[in-house]
CSV table of C-alpha atoms in Angstrom, one decimal:
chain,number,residue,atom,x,y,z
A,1,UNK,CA,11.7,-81.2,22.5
A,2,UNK,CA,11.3,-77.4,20.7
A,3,UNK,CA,14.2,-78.0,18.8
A,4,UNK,CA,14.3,-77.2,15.2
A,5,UNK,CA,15.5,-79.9,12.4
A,6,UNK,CA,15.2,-79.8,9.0
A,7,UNK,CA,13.2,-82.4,6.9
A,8,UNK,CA,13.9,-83.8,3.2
A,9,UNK,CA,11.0,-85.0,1.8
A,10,UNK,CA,11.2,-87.1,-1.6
A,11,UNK,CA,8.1,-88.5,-3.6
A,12,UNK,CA,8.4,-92.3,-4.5
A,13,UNK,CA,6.4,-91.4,-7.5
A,14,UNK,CA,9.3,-89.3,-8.6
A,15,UNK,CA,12.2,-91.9,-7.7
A,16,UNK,CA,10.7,-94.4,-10.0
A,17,UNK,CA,11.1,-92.5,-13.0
A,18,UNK,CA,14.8,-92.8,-13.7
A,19,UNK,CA,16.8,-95.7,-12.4
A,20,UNK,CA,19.5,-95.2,-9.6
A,21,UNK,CA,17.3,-92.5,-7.9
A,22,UNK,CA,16.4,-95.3,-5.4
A,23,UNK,CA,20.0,-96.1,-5.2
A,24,UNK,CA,21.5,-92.9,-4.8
A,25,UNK,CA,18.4,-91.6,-1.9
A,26,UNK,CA,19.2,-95.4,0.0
A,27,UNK,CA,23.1,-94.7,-0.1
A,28,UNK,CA,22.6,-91.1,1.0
A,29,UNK,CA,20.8,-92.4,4.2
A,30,UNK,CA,22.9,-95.1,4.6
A,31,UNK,CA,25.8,-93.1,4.6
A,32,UNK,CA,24.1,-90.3,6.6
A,33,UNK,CA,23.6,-93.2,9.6
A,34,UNK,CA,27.6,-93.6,9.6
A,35,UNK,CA,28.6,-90.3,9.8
A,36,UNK,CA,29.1,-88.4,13.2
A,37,UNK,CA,31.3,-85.4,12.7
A,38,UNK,CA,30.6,-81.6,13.7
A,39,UNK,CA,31.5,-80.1,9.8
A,40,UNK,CA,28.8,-82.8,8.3
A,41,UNK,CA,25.3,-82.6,9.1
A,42,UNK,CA,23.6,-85.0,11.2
A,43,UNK,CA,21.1,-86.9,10.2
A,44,UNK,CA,18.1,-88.0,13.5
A,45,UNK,CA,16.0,-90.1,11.7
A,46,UNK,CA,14.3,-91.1,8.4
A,47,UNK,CA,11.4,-92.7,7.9
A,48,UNK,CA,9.1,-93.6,5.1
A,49,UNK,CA,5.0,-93.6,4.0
A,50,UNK,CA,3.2,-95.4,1.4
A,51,UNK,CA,4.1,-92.4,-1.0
A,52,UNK,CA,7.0,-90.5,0.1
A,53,UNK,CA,10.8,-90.6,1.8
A,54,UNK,CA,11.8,-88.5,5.1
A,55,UNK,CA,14.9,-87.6,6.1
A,56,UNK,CA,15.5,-85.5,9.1
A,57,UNK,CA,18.4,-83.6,10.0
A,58,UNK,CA,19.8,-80.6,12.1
A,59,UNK,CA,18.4,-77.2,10.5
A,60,UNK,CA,21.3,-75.1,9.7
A,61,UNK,CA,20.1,-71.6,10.0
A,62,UNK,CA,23.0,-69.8,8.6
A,63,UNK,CA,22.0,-70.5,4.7
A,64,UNK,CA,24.7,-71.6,2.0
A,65,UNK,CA,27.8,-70.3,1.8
A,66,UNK,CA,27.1,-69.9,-1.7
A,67,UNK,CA,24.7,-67.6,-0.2
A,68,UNK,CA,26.7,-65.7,1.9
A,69,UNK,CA,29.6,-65.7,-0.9
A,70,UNK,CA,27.2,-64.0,-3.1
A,71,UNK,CA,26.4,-61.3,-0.5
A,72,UNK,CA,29.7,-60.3,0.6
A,73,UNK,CA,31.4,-60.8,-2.5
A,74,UNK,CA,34.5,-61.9,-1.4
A,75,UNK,CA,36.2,-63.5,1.9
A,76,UNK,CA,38.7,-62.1,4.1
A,77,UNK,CA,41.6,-64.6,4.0
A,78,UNK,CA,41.0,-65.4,7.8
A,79,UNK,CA,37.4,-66.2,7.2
A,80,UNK,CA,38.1,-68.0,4.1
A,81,UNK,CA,40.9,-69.9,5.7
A,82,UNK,CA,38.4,-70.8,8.7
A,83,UNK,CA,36.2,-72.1,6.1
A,84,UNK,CA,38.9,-74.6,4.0
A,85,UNK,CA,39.7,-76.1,7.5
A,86,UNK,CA,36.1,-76.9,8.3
A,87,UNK,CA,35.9,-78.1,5.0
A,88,UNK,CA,39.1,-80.0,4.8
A,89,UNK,CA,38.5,-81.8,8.6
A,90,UNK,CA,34.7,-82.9,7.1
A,91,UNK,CA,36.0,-84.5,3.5
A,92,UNK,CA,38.8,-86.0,5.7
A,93,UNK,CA,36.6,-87.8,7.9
A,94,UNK,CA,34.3,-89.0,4.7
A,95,UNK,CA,37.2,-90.3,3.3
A,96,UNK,CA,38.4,-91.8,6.8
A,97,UNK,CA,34.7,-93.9,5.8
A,98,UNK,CA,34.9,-94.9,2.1
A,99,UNK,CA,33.1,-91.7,1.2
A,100,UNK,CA,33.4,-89.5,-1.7
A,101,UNK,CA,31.2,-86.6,-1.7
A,102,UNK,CA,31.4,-85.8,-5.4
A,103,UNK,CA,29.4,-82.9,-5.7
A,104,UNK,CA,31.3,-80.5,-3.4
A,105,UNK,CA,30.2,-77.0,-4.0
A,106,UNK,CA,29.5,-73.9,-2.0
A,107,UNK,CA,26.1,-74.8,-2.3
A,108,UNK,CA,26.4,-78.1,-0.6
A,109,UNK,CA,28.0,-76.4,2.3
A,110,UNK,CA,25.6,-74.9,4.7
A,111,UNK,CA,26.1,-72.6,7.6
A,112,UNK,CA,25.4,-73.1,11.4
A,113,UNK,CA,24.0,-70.5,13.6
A,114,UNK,CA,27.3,-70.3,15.4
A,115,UNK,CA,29.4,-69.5,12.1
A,116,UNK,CA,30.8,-73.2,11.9
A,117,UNK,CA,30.0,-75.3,8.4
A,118,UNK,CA,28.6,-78.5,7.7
A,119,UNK,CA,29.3,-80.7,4.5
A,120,UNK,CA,25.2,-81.6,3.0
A,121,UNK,CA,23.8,-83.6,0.0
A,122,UNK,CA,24.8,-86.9,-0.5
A,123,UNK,CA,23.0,-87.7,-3.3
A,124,UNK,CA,25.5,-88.2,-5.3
A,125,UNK,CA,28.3,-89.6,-2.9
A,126,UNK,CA,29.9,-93.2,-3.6
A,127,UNK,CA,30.1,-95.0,-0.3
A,128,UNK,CA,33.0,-97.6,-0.9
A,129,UNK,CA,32.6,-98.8,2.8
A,130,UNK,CA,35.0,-98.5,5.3
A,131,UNK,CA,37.7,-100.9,3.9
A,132,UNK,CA,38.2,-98.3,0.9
A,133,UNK,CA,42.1,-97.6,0.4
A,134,UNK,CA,42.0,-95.7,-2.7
A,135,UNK,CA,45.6,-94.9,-2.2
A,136,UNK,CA,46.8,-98.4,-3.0
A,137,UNK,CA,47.5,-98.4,-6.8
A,138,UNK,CA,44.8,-101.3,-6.9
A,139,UNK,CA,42.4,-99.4,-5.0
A,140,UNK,CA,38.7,-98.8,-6.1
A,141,UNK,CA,38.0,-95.9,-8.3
A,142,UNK,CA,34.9,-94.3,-9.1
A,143,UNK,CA,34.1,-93.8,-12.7
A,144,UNK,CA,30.9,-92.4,-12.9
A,145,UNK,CA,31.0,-88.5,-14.6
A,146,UNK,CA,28.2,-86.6,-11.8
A,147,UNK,CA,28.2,-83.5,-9.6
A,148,UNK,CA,28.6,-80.0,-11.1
A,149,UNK,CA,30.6,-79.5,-13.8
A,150,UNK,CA,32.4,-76.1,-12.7
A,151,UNK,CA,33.8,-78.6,-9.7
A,152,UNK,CA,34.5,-81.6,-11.4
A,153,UNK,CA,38.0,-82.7,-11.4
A,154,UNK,CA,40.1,-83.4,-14.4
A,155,UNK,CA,40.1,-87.1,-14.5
A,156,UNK,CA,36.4,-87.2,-13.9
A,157,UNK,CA,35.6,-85.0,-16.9
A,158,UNK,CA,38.1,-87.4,-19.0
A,159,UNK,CA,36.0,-90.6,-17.8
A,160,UNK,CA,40.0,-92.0,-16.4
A,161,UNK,CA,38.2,-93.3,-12.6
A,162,UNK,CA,39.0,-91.0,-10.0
A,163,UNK,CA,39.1,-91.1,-5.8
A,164,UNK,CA,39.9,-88.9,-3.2
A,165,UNK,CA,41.8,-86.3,-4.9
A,166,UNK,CA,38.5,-85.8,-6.8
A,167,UNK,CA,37.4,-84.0,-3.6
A,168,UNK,CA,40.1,-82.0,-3.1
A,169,UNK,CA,39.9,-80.8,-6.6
A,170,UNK,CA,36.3,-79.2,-5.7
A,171,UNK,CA,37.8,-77.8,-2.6
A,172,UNK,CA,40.3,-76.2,-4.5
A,173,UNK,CA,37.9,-74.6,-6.8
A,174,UNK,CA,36.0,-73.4,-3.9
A,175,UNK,CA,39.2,-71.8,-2.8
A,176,UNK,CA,39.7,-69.6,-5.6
A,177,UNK,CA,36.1,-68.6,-5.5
């Protein structure tokens, strides 16, 4: 077809190693296959050899926004507000699924060629399933401590279980940056 995608490419021999790799790579597909929403990346296909793991998605020319942060130091408030809604309307619709991302970061956020963003890297996402109401007082909570530590939210840090707001958190911190 000519058109460009990305490929993720991870080595069996390598997901052996440490248990839950297998886990977290079959959740990220798995949750990848459910989601279908312009500020997340879209996954076409994945497929698998005898040695390794594909996963192919759209190629996101624009680079990280941690990239682009880096480079221009700072964001006008327009552009940065542009961003936070892309950002907001993506970890919405997750949620809207039973998702937490749990590793937000400007790094994890990549660029398209027309300036929009697009939420990446599940690797470390909890899928709940689409049932999830963490809002209810009885509600599931996730309790493991993972993603990147200048993102992590409170009452992840403190080992307390955490859910939504755990998102929002990171988003926050990627505000102020």
């Amino acid at each position: 077809s000519g058109q460009v995608l990305a490929m993720k490419v991870i080595s069996k021999r390598l997901l052996r190693r440490k248990a839950g790799y297998i886990e977290n790579v079959q959740a990220e597909r798995n949750i990848l296959m459910r989601v279908n929403h312009p500020f997340v990346v879209n996954m076409h296909c994945s497929f698998q050899t005898k040695e390794k793991l594909f996963i192919i998605m759209d190629f996101l020319a624009g680079g990280e926004l941690f990239l682009r942060l880096g480079r221009e130091g700072i964001f006008l408030e327009k552009d940065a507000a542009f961003y936070l809604a892309e950002i907001i309307l993506g970890v919405d619709h997750l949620h809207s699924l039973g998702v937490l991302h749990r590793d937000l970061k400007p790094e994890n956020i990549l660029l398209c060629n027309d300036g929009h963003i697009c939420l990446t890297d599940f690797g470390l996402a909890k899928d709940f399933g689409p049932d999830w109401n963490a809002d209810n007082a009885d509600g599931e909570r996730a309790r493991t401590v993972c993603g990147t530590l200048e993102y992590m939210a409170p009452e992840m840090v403190a080992r307390k279980g955490y859910s939504k707001a755990a998102d929002y958190w990171s988003l926050g911190c990627i505000a102020y940056e």
